[in-house]
mmCIF file with all atom_site columns, C-alpha atoms and ligand atoms in Angstrom:
data_model
loop_
_atom_site.group_PDB
_atom_site.id
_atom_site.type_symbol
_atom_site.label_atom_id
_atom_site.label_alt_id
_atom_site.label_comp_id
_atom_site.label_asym_id
_atom_site.label_entity_id
_atom_site.label_seq_id
_atom_site.pdbx_PDB_ins_code
_atom_site.Cartn_x
_atom_site.Cartn_y
_atom_site.Cartn_z
_atom_site.occupancy
_atom_site.B_iso_or_equiv
_atom_site.pdbx_formal_charge
_atom_site.auth_seq_id
_atom_site.auth_comp_id
_atom_site.auth_asym_id
_atom_site.auth_atom_id
_atom_site.pdbx_PDB_model_num
ATOM   1   C CA . LYS A 1 1   ? -13.198 -18.375 7.784   1.00 0.00 ? 17  LYS A CA 1
ATOM   2   C CA . THR A 1 2   ? -11.605 -16.123 5.164   1.00 0.00 ? 18  THR A CA 1
ATOM   3   C CA . LYS A 1 3   ? -14.913 -14.319 4.470   1.00 0.00 ? 19  LYS A CA 1
ATOM   4   C CA . GLU A 1 4   ? -15.448 -13.842 8.205   1.00 0.00 ? 20  GLU A CA 1
ATOM   5   C CA . PHE A 1 5   ? -11.880 -12.491 8.563   1.00 0.00 ? 21  PHE A CA 1
ATOM   6   C CA . GLU A 1 6   ? -12.455 -10.030 5.676   1.00 0.00 ? 22  GLU A CA 1
ATOM   7   C CA . GLU A 1 7   ? -15.693 -8.773  7.260   1.00 0.00 ? 23  GLU A CA 1
ATOM   8   C CA . LYS A 1 8   ? -14.163 -8.367  10.728  1.00 0.00 ? 24  LYS A CA 1
ATOM   9   C CA . PHE A 1 9   ? -11.050 -6.655  9.368   1.00 0.00 ? 25  PHE A CA 1
ATOM   10  C CA . LYS A 1 10  ? -13.168 -4.326  7.227   1.00 0.00 ? 26  LYS A CA 1
ATOM   11  C CA . SER A 1 11  ? -15.334 -3.254  10.144  1.00 0.00 ? 27  SER A CA 1
ATOM   12  C CA . LYS A 1 12  ? -12.382 -2.962  12.563  1.00 0.00 ? 28  LYS A CA 1
ATOM   13  C CA . VAL A 1 13  ? -10.481 -0.462  10.381  1.00 0.00 ? 29  VAL A CA 1
ATOM   14  C CA . GLY A 1 14  ? -13.599 1.114   8.851   1.00 0.00 ? 30  GLY A CA 1
ATOM   15  C CA . ALA A 1 15  ? -12.536 0.209   5.312   1.00 0.00 ? 31  ALA A CA 1
ATOM   16  C CA . GLN A 1 16  ? -14.897 0.479   2.323   1.00 0.00 ? 32  GLN A CA 1
ATOM   17  C CA . ALA A 1 17  ? -13.853 -3.002  1.191   1.00 0.00 ? 33  ALA A CA 1
ATOM   18  C CA . ALA A 1 18  ? -11.373 -5.725  2.178   1.00 0.00 ? 34  ALA A CA 1
ATOM   19  C CA . LEU A 1 19  ? -9.829  -8.607  0.242   1.00 0.00 ? 35  LEU A CA 1
ATOM   20  C CA . ALA A 1 20  ? -7.827  -11.383 1.933   1.00 0.00 ? 36  ALA A CA 1
ATOM   21  C CA . LEU A 1 21  ? -4.809  -12.583 -0.050  1.00 0.00 ? 37  LEU A CA 1
ATOM   22  C CA . ASN A 1 22  ? -1.986  -15.098 0.316   1.00 0.00 ? 38  ASN A CA 1
ATOM   23  C CA . SER A 1 23  ? 0.497   -12.287 1.097   1.00 0.00 ? 39  SER A CA 1
ATOM   24  C CA . CYS A 1 24  ? 1.019   -8.559  1.317   1.00 0.00 ? 40  CYS A CA 1
ATOM   25  C CA . THR A 1 25  ? 3.373   -8.882  -1.657  1.00 0.00 ? 41  THR A CA 1
ATOM   26  C CA . ALA A 1 26  ? 0.479   -10.250 -3.762  1.00 0.00 ? 42  ALA A CA 1
ATOM   27  C CA . GLY A 1 27  ? -1.599  -7.251  -2.683  1.00 0.00 ? 43  GLY A CA 1
ATOM   28  C CA . LEU A 1 28  ? 1.137   -4.746  -3.533  1.00 0.00 ? 44  LEU A CA 1
ATOM   29  C CA . HIS A 1 29  ? 1.569   -6.453  -6.922  1.00 0.00 ? 45  HIS A CA 1
ATOM   30  C CA . LEU A 1 30  ? -2.192  -6.286  -7.589  1.00 0.00 ? 46  LEU A CA 1
ATOM   31  C CA . ALA A 1 31  ? -2.130  -2.594  -6.642  1.00 0.00 ? 47  ALA A CA 1
ATOM   32  C CA . MET A 1 32  ? 0.543   -2.003  -9.308  1.00 0.00 ? 48  MET A CA 1
ATOM   33  C CA . VAL A 1 33  ? -1.617  -3.911  -11.844 1.00 0.00 ? 49  VAL A CA 1
ATOM   34  C CA . LEU A 1 34  ? -4.733  -1.899  -10.885 1.00 0.00 ? 50  LEU A CA 1
ATOM   35  C CA . HIS A 1 35  ? -2.834  1.375   -11.342 1.00 0.00 ? 51  HIS A CA 1
ATOM   36  C CA . LYS A 1 36  ? -1.536  0.045   -14.698 1.00 0.00 ? 52  LYS A CA 1
ATOM   37  C CA . ILE A 1 37  ? 2.173   0.366   -13.937 1.00 0.00 ? 53  ILE A CA 1
ATOM   38  C CA . GLY A 1 38  ? 4.287   -0.454  -16.997 1.00 0.00 ? 54  GLY A CA 1
ATOM   39  C CA . PRO A 1 39  ? 7.739   0.161   -18.498 1.00 0.00 ? 55  PRO A CA 1
ATOM   40  C CA . GLU A 1 40  ? 7.368   3.944   -18.936 1.00 0.00 ? 56  GLU A CA 1
ATOM   41  C CA . ASP A 1 41  ? 6.132   4.537   -15.400 1.00 0.00 ? 57  ASP A CA 1
ATOM   42  C CA . GLU A 1 42  ? 7.844   5.621   -12.200 1.00 0.00 ? 58  GLU A CA 1
ATOM   43  C CA . VAL A 1 43  ? 6.752   4.712   -8.686  1.00 0.00 ? 59  VAL A CA 1
ATOM   44  C CA . ILE A 1 44  ? 8.218   6.703   -5.798  1.00 0.00 ? 60  ILE A CA 1
ATOM   45  C CA . THR A 1 45  ? 8.945   4.684   -2.657  1.00 0.00 ? 61  THR A CA 1
ATOM   46  C CA . THR A 1 46  ? 11.287  4.502   0.329   1.00 0.00 ? 62  THR A CA 1
ATOM   47  C CA . PRO A 1 47  ? 14.687  2.805   0.707   1.00 0.00 ? 63  PRO A CA 1
ATOM   48  C CA . MET A 1 48  ? 13.774  1.878   4.330   1.00 0.00 ? 64  MET A CA 1
ATOM   49  C CA . THR A 1 49  ? 11.585  -1.168  3.689   1.00 0.00 ? 65  THR A CA 1
ATOM   50  C CA . PHE A 1 50  ? 11.500  -4.874  2.931   1.00 0.00 ? 66  PHE A CA 1
ATOM   51  C CA . CYS A 1 51  ? 12.460  -5.616  -0.710  1.00 0.00 ? 67  CYS A CA 1
ATOM   52  C CA . ALA A 1 52  ? 8.862   -6.639  -1.622  1.00 0.00 ? 68  ALA A CA 1
ATOM   53  C CA . THR A 1 53  ? 7.844   -2.959  -1.846  1.00 0.00 ? 69  THR A CA 1
ATOM   54  C CA . ALA A 1 54  ? 10.307  -2.311  -4.688  1.00 0.00 ? 70  ALA A CA 1
ATOM   55  C CA . ASN A 1 55  ? 10.077  -5.787  -6.261  1.00 0.00 ? 71  ASN A CA 1
ATOM   56  C CA . VAL A 1 56  ? 6.382   -5.423  -7.174  1.00 0.00 ? 72  VAL A CA 1
ATOM   57  C CA . ILE A 1 57  ? 7.146   -2.255  -9.160  1.00 0.00 ? 73  ILE A CA 1
ATOM   58  C CA . GLU A 1 58  ? 9.756   -4.193  -11.150 1.00 0.00 ? 74  GLU A CA 1
ATOM   59  C CA . HIS A 1 59  ? 7.387   -7.173  -11.592 1.00 0.00 ? 75  HIS A CA 1
ATOM   60  C CA . GLN A 1 60  ? 5.266   -4.798  -13.733 1.00 0.00 ? 76  GLN A CA 1
ATOM   61  C CA . GLY A 1 61  ? 8.310   -3.443  -15.579 1.00 0.00 ? 77  GLY A CA 1
ATOM   62  C CA . GLY A 1 62  ? 8.028   -0.088  -13.798 1.00 0.00 ? 78  GLY A CA 1
ATOM   63  C CA . ASN A 1 63  ? 10.886  2.037   -12.504 1.00 0.00 ? 79  ASN A CA 1
ATOM   64  C CA . VAL A 1 64  ? 11.645  2.332   -8.788  1.00 0.00 ? 80  VAL A CA 1
ATOM   65  C CA . VAL A 1 65  ? 12.415  5.906   -7.701  1.00 0.00 ? 81  VAL A CA 1
ATOM   66  C CA . LEU A 1 66  ? 13.645  6.261   -4.120  1.00 0.00 ? 82  LEU A CA 1
ATOM   67  C CA . ALA A 1 67  ? 12.826  9.273   -1.945  1.00 0.00 ? 83  ALA A CA 1
ATOM   68  C CA . ASP A 1 68  ? 14.814  9.472   1.292   1.00 0.00 ? 84  ASP A CA 1
ATOM   69  C CA . VAL A 1 69  ? 13.435  9.124   4.819   1.00 0.00 ? 85  VAL A CA 1
ATOM   70  C CA . ASP A 1 70  ? 13.381  11.446  7.803   1.00 0.00 ? 86  ASP A CA 1
ATOM   71  C CA . PRO A 1 71  ? 16.311  10.191  9.952   1.00 0.00 ? 87  PRO A CA 1
ATOM   72  C CA . GLU A 1 72  ? 14.255  10.643  13.144  1.00 0.00 ? 88  GLU A CA 1
ATOM   73  C CA . THR A 1 73  ? 11.164  8.625   12.135  1.00 0.00 ? 89  THR A CA 1
ATOM   74  C CA . LEU A 1 74  ? 12.565  6.475   9.279   1.00 0.00 ? 90  LEU A CA 1
ATOM   75  C CA . LEU A 1 75  ? 9.397   7.440   7.336   1.00 0.00 ? 91  LEU A CA 1
ATOM   76  C CA . ILE A 1 76  ? 9.496   8.683   3.743   1.00 0.00 ? 92  ILE A CA 1
ATOM   77  C CA . ASN A 1 77  ? 9.906   12.467  3.759   1.00 0.00 ? 93  ASN A CA 1
ATOM   78  C CA . PRO A 1 78  ? 7.244   14.336  1.716   1.00 0.00 ? 94  PRO A CA 1
ATOM   79  C CA . ILE A 1 79  ? 9.804   17.044  0.816   1.00 0.00 ? 95  ILE A CA 1
ATOM   80  C CA . GLU A 1 80  ? 12.019  14.359  -0.740  1.00 0.00 ? 96  GLU A CA 1
ATOM   81  C CA . ILE A 1 81  ? 8.979   12.871  -2.566  1.00 0.00 ? 97  ILE A CA 1
ATOM   82  C CA . GLU A 1 82  ? 8.166   16.214  -4.167  1.00 0.00 ? 98  GLU A CA 1
ATOM   83  C CA . LYS A 1 83  ? 11.767  16.504  -5.478  1.00 0.00 ? 99  LYS A CA 1
ATOM   84  C CA . LYS A 1 84  ? 11.361  13.133  -7.245  1.00 0.00 ? 100 LYS A CA 1
ATOM   85  C CA . ILE A 1 85  ? 7.966   13.739  -8.907  1.00 0.00 ? 101 ILE A CA 1
ATOM   86  C CA . SER A 1 86  ? 8.284   13.773  -12.712 1.00 0.00 ? 102 SER A CA 1
ATOM   87  C CA . LYS A 1 87  ? 5.964   13.520  -15.716 1.00 0.00 ? 103 LYS A CA 1
ATOM   88  C CA . LYS A 1 88  ? 6.447   9.727   -15.499 1.00 0.00 ? 104 LYS A CA 1
ATOM   89  C CA . THR A 1 89  ? 5.368   9.400   -11.843 1.00 0.00 ? 105 THR A CA 1
ATOM   90  C CA . LYS A 1 90  ? 2.188   7.312   -11.582 1.00 0.00 ? 106 LYS A CA 1
ATOM   91  C CA . VAL A 1 91  ? 2.115   6.141   -7.957  1.00 0.00 ? 107 VAL A CA 1
ATOM   92  C CA . ILE A 1 92  ? 3.584   7.170   -4.593  1.00 0.00 ? 108 ILE A CA 1
ATOM   93  C CA . LEU A 1 93  ? 4.141   4.090   -2.384  1.00 0.00 ? 109 LEU A CA 1
ATOM   94  C CA . PRO A 1 94  ? 4.905   5.075   1.223   1.00 0.00 ? 110 PRO A CA 1
ATOM   95  C CA . VAL A 1 95  ? 5.623   2.465   3.930   1.00 0.00 ? 111 VAL A CA 1
ATOM   96  C CA . HIS A 1 96  ? 4.197   2.929   7.438   1.00 0.00 ? 112 HIS A CA 1
ATOM   97  C CA . TYR A 1 97  ? 7.465   1.834   9.035   1.00 0.00 ? 113 TYR A CA 1
ATOM   98  C CA . ALA A 1 98  ? 7.306   -0.333  12.186  1.00 0.00 ? 114 ALA A CA 1
ATOM   99  C CA . GLY A 1 99  ? 3.680   0.599   12.861  1.00 0.00 ? 115 GLY A CA 1
ATOM   100 C CA . HIS A 1 100 ? 4.365   4.339   12.651  1.00 0.00 ? 116 HIS A CA 1
ATOM   101 C CA . PRO A 1 101 ? 2.113   5.930   10.000  1.00 0.00 ? 117 PRO A CA 1
ATOM   102 C CA . CYS A 1 102 ? 3.509   8.346   7.384   1.00 0.00 ? 118 CYS A CA 1
ATOM   103 C CA . ASP A 1 103 ? 2.355   11.958  7.022   1.00 0.00 ? 119 ASP A CA 1
ATOM   104 C CA . MET A 1 104 ? -0.586  10.951  4.817   1.00 0.00 ? 120 MET A CA 1
ATOM   105 C CA . ASP A 1 105 ? -2.282  14.377  4.805   1.00 0.00 ? 121 ASP A CA 1
ATOM   106 C CA . THR A 1 106 ? 0.755   15.909  3.110   1.00 0.00 ? 122 THR A CA 1
ATOM   107 C CA . ILE A 1 107 ? 1.387   12.923  0.829   1.00 0.00 ? 123 ILE A CA 1
ATOM   108 C CA . ASN A 1 108 ? -2.279  12.723  -0.274  1.00 0.00 ? 124 ASN A CA 1
ATOM   109 C CA . ARG A 1 109 ? -2.403  16.477  -0.920  1.00 0.00 ? 125 ARG A CA 1
ATOM   110 C CA . MET A 1 110 ? 0.787   16.305  -2.993  1.00 0.00 ? 126 MET A CA 1
ATOM   111 C CA . ALA A 1 111 ? -0.506  13.303  -4.973  1.00 0.00 ? 127 ALA A CA 1
ATOM   112 C CA . LYS A 1 112 ? -3.763  15.103  -5.752  1.00 0.00 ? 128 LYS A CA 1
ATOM   113 C CA . LYS A 1 113 ? -1.888  18.213  -6.892  1.00 0.00 ? 129 LYS A CA 1
ATOM   114 C CA . HIS A 1 114 ? 0.250   16.158  -9.304  1.00 0.00 ? 130 HIS A CA 1
ATOM   115 C CA . GLY A 1 115 ? -2.537  13.755  -10.386 1.00 0.00 ? 131 GLY A CA 1
ATOM   116 C CA . VAL A 1 116 ? -0.827  10.593  -9.122  1.00 0.00 ? 132 VAL A CA 1
ATOM   117 C CA . ALA A 1 117 ? -2.198  7.668   -7.081  1.00 0.00 ? 133 ALA A CA 1
ATOM   118 C CA . VAL A 1 118 ? -1.090  6.622   -3.589  1.00 0.00 ? 134 VAL A CA 1
ATOM   119 C CA . VAL A 1 119 ? -0.711  3.010   -2.434  1.00 0.00 ? 135 VAL A CA 1
ATOM   120 C CA . GLU A 1 120 ? 0.058   2.413   1.264   1.00 0.00 ? 136 GLU A CA 1
ATOM   121 C CA . ASP A 1 121 ? 2.375   -0.415  2.317   1.00 0.00 ? 137 ASP A CA 1
ATOM   122 C CA . ALA A 1 122 ? 0.871   -1.145  5.732   1.00 0.00 ? 138 ALA A CA 1
ATOM   123 C CA . ALA A 1 123 ? 2.676   -4.488  6.222   1.00 0.00 ? 139 ALA A CA 1
ATOM   124 C CA . HIS A 1 124 ? 3.774   -3.455  9.747   1.00 0.00 ? 140 HIS A CA 1
ATOM   125 C CA . CYS A 1 125 ? 0.725   -1.387  10.497  1.00 0.00 ? 141 CYS A CA 1
ATOM   126 C CA . MET A 1 126 ? -2.084  -3.433  12.016  1.00 0.00 ? 142 MET A CA 1
ATOM   127 C CA . PRO A 1 127 ? -3.349  -1.826  14.187  1.00 0.00 ? 143 PRO A CA 1
ATOM   128 C CA . SER A 1 128 ? -2.539  1.863   13.700  1.00 0.00 ? 144 SER A CA 1
ATOM   129 C CA . LYS A 1 129 ? -4.374  5.182   13.615  1.00 0.00 ? 145 LYS A CA 1
ATOM   130 C CA . ILE A 1 130 ? -3.719  8.646   12.191  1.00 0.00 ? 146 ILE A CA 1
ATOM   131 C CA . GLY A 1 131 ? -5.734  10.954  14.459  1.00 0.00 ? 147 GLY A CA 1
ATOM   132 C CA . ASP A 1 132 ? -9.029  9.088   14.823  1.00 0.00 ? 148 ASP A CA 1
ATOM   133 C CA . LYS A 1 133 ? -8.781  7.291   11.456  1.00 0.00 ? 149 LYS A CA 1
ATOM   134 C CA . TRP A 1 134 ? -7.460  3.766   11.104  1.00 0.00 ? 150 TRP A CA 1
ATOM   135 C CA . VAL A 1 135 ? -4.763  3.096   8.528   1.00 0.00 ? 151 VAL A CA 1
ATOM   136 C CA . GLY A 1 136 ? -6.662  1.294   5.741   1.00 0.00 ? 152 GLY A CA 1
ATOM   137 C CA . SER A 1 137 ? -9.874  3.323   6.101   1.00 0.00 ? 153 SER A CA 1
ATOM   138 C CA . GLY A 1 138 ? -9.066  5.925   3.429   1.00 0.00 ? 154 GLY A CA 1
ATOM   139 C CA . SER A 1 139 ? -9.492  6.054   -0.337  1.00 0.00 ? 155 SER A CA 1
ATOM   140 C CA . ASN A 1 140 ? -6.003  4.682   -1.132  1.00 0.00 ? 156 ASN A CA 1
ATOM   141 C CA . LEU A 1 141 ? -5.344  0.976   -1.563  1.00 0.00 ? 157 LEU A CA 1
ATOM   142 C CA . ALA A 1 142 ? -3.592  -0.226  1.625   1.00 0.00 ? 158 ALA A CA 1
ATOM   143 C CA . LEU A 1 143 ? -1.843  -3.567  1.986   1.00 0.00 ? 159 LEU A CA 1
ATOM   144 C CA . PHE A 1 144 ? -1.329  -5.450  5.251   1.00 0.00 ? 160 PHE A CA 1
ATOM   145 C CA . SER A 1 145 ? 0.841   -8.499  5.981   1.00 0.00 ? 161 SER A CA 1
ATOM   146 C CA . PHE A 1 146 ? 0.097   -11.425 8.288   1.00 0.00 ? 162 PHE A CA 1
ATOM   147 C CA . TYR A 1 147 ? 3.469   -13.102 7.708   1.00 0.00 ? 163 TYR A CA 1
ATOM   148 C CA . ALA A 1 148 ? 5.037   -14.909 10.678  1.00 0.00 ? 164 ALA A CA 1
ATOM   149 C CA . ASN A 1 149 ? 7.137   -11.933 11.834  1.00 0.00 ? 165 ASN A CA 1
ATOM   150 C CA . LYS A 1 150 ? 4.402   -9.253  11.639  1.00 0.00 ? 166 LYS A CA 1
ATOM   151 C CA . ASN A 1 151 ? 2.385   -7.519  14.381  1.00 0.00 ? 167 ASN A CA 1
ATOM   152 C CA . MET A 1 152 ? -0.599  -9.787  13.724  1.00 0.00 ? 168 MET A CA 1
ATOM   153 C CA . THR A 1 153 ? -0.029  -13.105 11.971  1.00 0.00 ? 169 THR A CA 1
ATOM   154 C CA . THR A 1 154 ? -1.800  -15.989 10.249  1.00 0.00 ? 170 THR A CA 1
ATOM   155 C CA . GLY A 1 155 ? 1.557   -17.612 9.398   1.00 0.00 ? 171 GLY A CA 1
ATOM   156 C CA . GLU A 1 156 ? 1.259   -16.314 5.820   1.00 0.00 ? 172 GLU A CA 1
ATOM   157 C CA . GLY A 1 157 ? -1.313  -13.902 4.455   1.00 0.00 ? 173 GLY A CA 1
ATOM   158 C CA . GLY A 1 158 ? -2.247  -10.403 3.444   1.00 0.00 ? 174 GLY A CA 1
ATOM   159 C CA . MET A 1 159 ? -5.205  -8.005  3.241   1.00 0.00 ? 175 MET A CA 1
ATOM   160 C CA . MET A 1 160 ? -6.062  -5.290  0.769   1.00 0.00 ? 176 MET A CA 1
ATOM   161 C CA . THR A 1 161 ? -8.370  -2.455  1.826   1.00 0.00 ? 177 THR A CA 1
ATOM   162 C CA . GLY A 1 162 ? -9.605  0.440   -0.288  1.00 0.00 ? 178 GLY A CA 1
ATOM   163 C CA . PRO A 1 163 ? -12.403 1.689   -2.527  1.00 0.00 ? 179 PRO A CA 1
ATOM   164 C CA . GLN A 1 164 ? -15.038 -0.938  -3.405  1.00 0.00 ? 180 GLN A CA 1
ATOM   165 C CA . ALA A 1 165 ? -14.538 -0.784  -7.191  1.00 0.00 ? 181 ALA A CA 1
ATOM   166 C CA . LEU A 1 166 ? -10.758 -1.288  -7.044  1.00 0.00 ? 182 LEU A CA 1
ATOM   167 C CA . VAL A 1 167 ? -10.992 -4.052  -4.449  1.00 0.00 ? 183 VAL A CA 1
ATOM   168 C CA . ASP A 1 168 ? -13.687 -5.804  -6.547  1.00 0.00 ? 184 ASP A CA 1
ATOM   169 C CA . GLU A 1 169 ? -11.342 -5.678  -9.549  1.00 0.00 ? 185 GLU A CA 1
ATOM   170 C CA . ALA A 1 170 ? -8.490  -7.055  -7.410  1.00 0.00 ? 186 ALA A CA 1
ATOM   171 C CA . ARG A 1 171 ? -10.733 -9.923  -6.220  1.00 0.00 ? 187 ARG A CA 1
ATOM   172 C CA . VAL A 1 172 ? -11.229 -11.072 -9.834  1.00 0.00 ? 188 VAL A CA 1
ATOM   173 C CA . LEU A 1 173 ? -7.518  -10.668 -10.692 1.00 0.00 ? 189 LEU A CA 1
ATOM   174 C CA . ALA A 1 174 ? -6.568  -12.639 -7.552  1.00 0.00 ? 190 ALA A CA 1
ATOM   175 C CA . LEU A 1 175 ? -8.729  -15.555 -8.768  1.00 0.00 ? 191 LEU A CA 1
ATOM   176 C CA . HIS A 1 176 ? -7.270  -15.885 -12.287 1.00 0.00 ? 192 HIS A CA 1
ATOM   177 C CA . GLY A 1 177 ? -9.964  -13.644 -13.797 1.00 0.00 ? 193 GLY A CA 1
ATOM   178 C CA . MET A 1 178 ? -12.876 -15.631 -12.349 1.00 0.00 ? 194 MET A CA 1
ATOM   179 C CA . SER A 1 179 ? -15.692 -13.742 -10.641 1.00 0.00 ? 195 SER A CA 1
ATOM   180 C CA . HIS A 1 180 ? -17.207 -16.666 -8.708  1.00 0.00 ? 196 HIS A CA 1
HETATM 181 C C1 . PLP B 2 .   ? 6.841   -8.134  5.199   1.00 0.00 ? 218 PLP B C1 1
HETATM 182 C C2 . PLP B 2 .   ? 6.705   -6.963  4.322   1.00 0.00 ? 218 PLP B C2 1
HETATM 183 C C3 . PLP B 2 .   ? 6.097   -7.051  3.069   1.00 0.00 ? 218 PLP B C3 1
HETATM 184 C C4 . PLP B 2 .   ? 5.688   -8.349  2.461   1.00 0.00 ? 218 PLP B C4 1
HETATM 185 O O1 . PLP B 2 .   ? 4.732   -9.024  3.194   1.00 0.00 ? 218 PLP B O1 1
HETATM 186 P P1 . PLP B 2 .   ? 4.390   -10.579 2.839   1.00 0.00 ? 218 PLP B P1 1
HETATM 187 O O2 . PLP B 2 .   ? 3.062   -10.802 3.485   1.00 0.00 ? 218 PLP B O2 1
HETATM 188 O O3 . PLP B 2 .   ? 5.501   -11.386 3.455   1.00 0.00 ? 218 PLP B O3 1
HETATM 189 O O4 . PLP B 2 .   ? 4.365   -10.707 1.369   1.00 0.00 ? 218 PLP B O4 1
HETATM 190 C C5 . PLP B 2 .   ? 5.895   -5.898  2.336   1.00 0.00 ? 218 PLP B C5 1
HETATM 191 N N1 . PLP B 2 .   ? 6.294   -4.710  2.807   1.00 0.00 ? 218 PLP B N1 1
HETATM 192 C C6 . PLP B 2 .   ? 6.903   -4.578  4.001   1.00 0.00 ? 218 PLP B C6 1
HETATM 193 C C7 . PLP B 2 .   ? 7.295   -3.215  4.479   1.00 0.00 ? 218 PLP B C7 1
HETATM 194 C C8 . PLP B 2 .   ? 7.148   -5.712  4.796   1.00 0.00 ? 218 PLP B C8 1
HETATM 195 O O5 . PLP B 2 .   ? 7.782   -5.572  5.963   1.00 0.00 ? 218 PLP B O5 1
#
């Protein structure tokens, strides 16, 4: 059932790869591990979110840096992100708040310019599109939640989408280092 769910989710959003997990929090945590967040590193995220988004940064010993939201959309404001980018910034972690996707073109461009990764907290964001592209179809890791109060639920659960190599690495980490 889980394999079938991964395949259907992957083809629905047009993701390169999909990994089903026990929660979105587990996926966000794995994303921090994959991007090697540690004590010297800063991750820029939004204050308008569930605490899991910030907690996973601290689980890895990283430093949470908050960039304020646009008061109209409640989405992280790229202008505020740019003000917070430092030499220690390793990841930008926007949240697609209440199913409304962030300005990913601007955020991705900014991340590329500064050489930092982007991880998308898409816990509220199944289903959602930016133009004709589904959230979760791009080259960033994106994490979805199927917790009881989310748009689409399995009671508890999460999904990671993203590039094949990173998702393959996450699959091994999610199974205590075992590959089969
Ligand atoms: C619910 C939520 C999470 C955590 O999802 P779980 O599947 O419960 O771990 C993470 N981020 C946001 C924005 C959420 O709303």
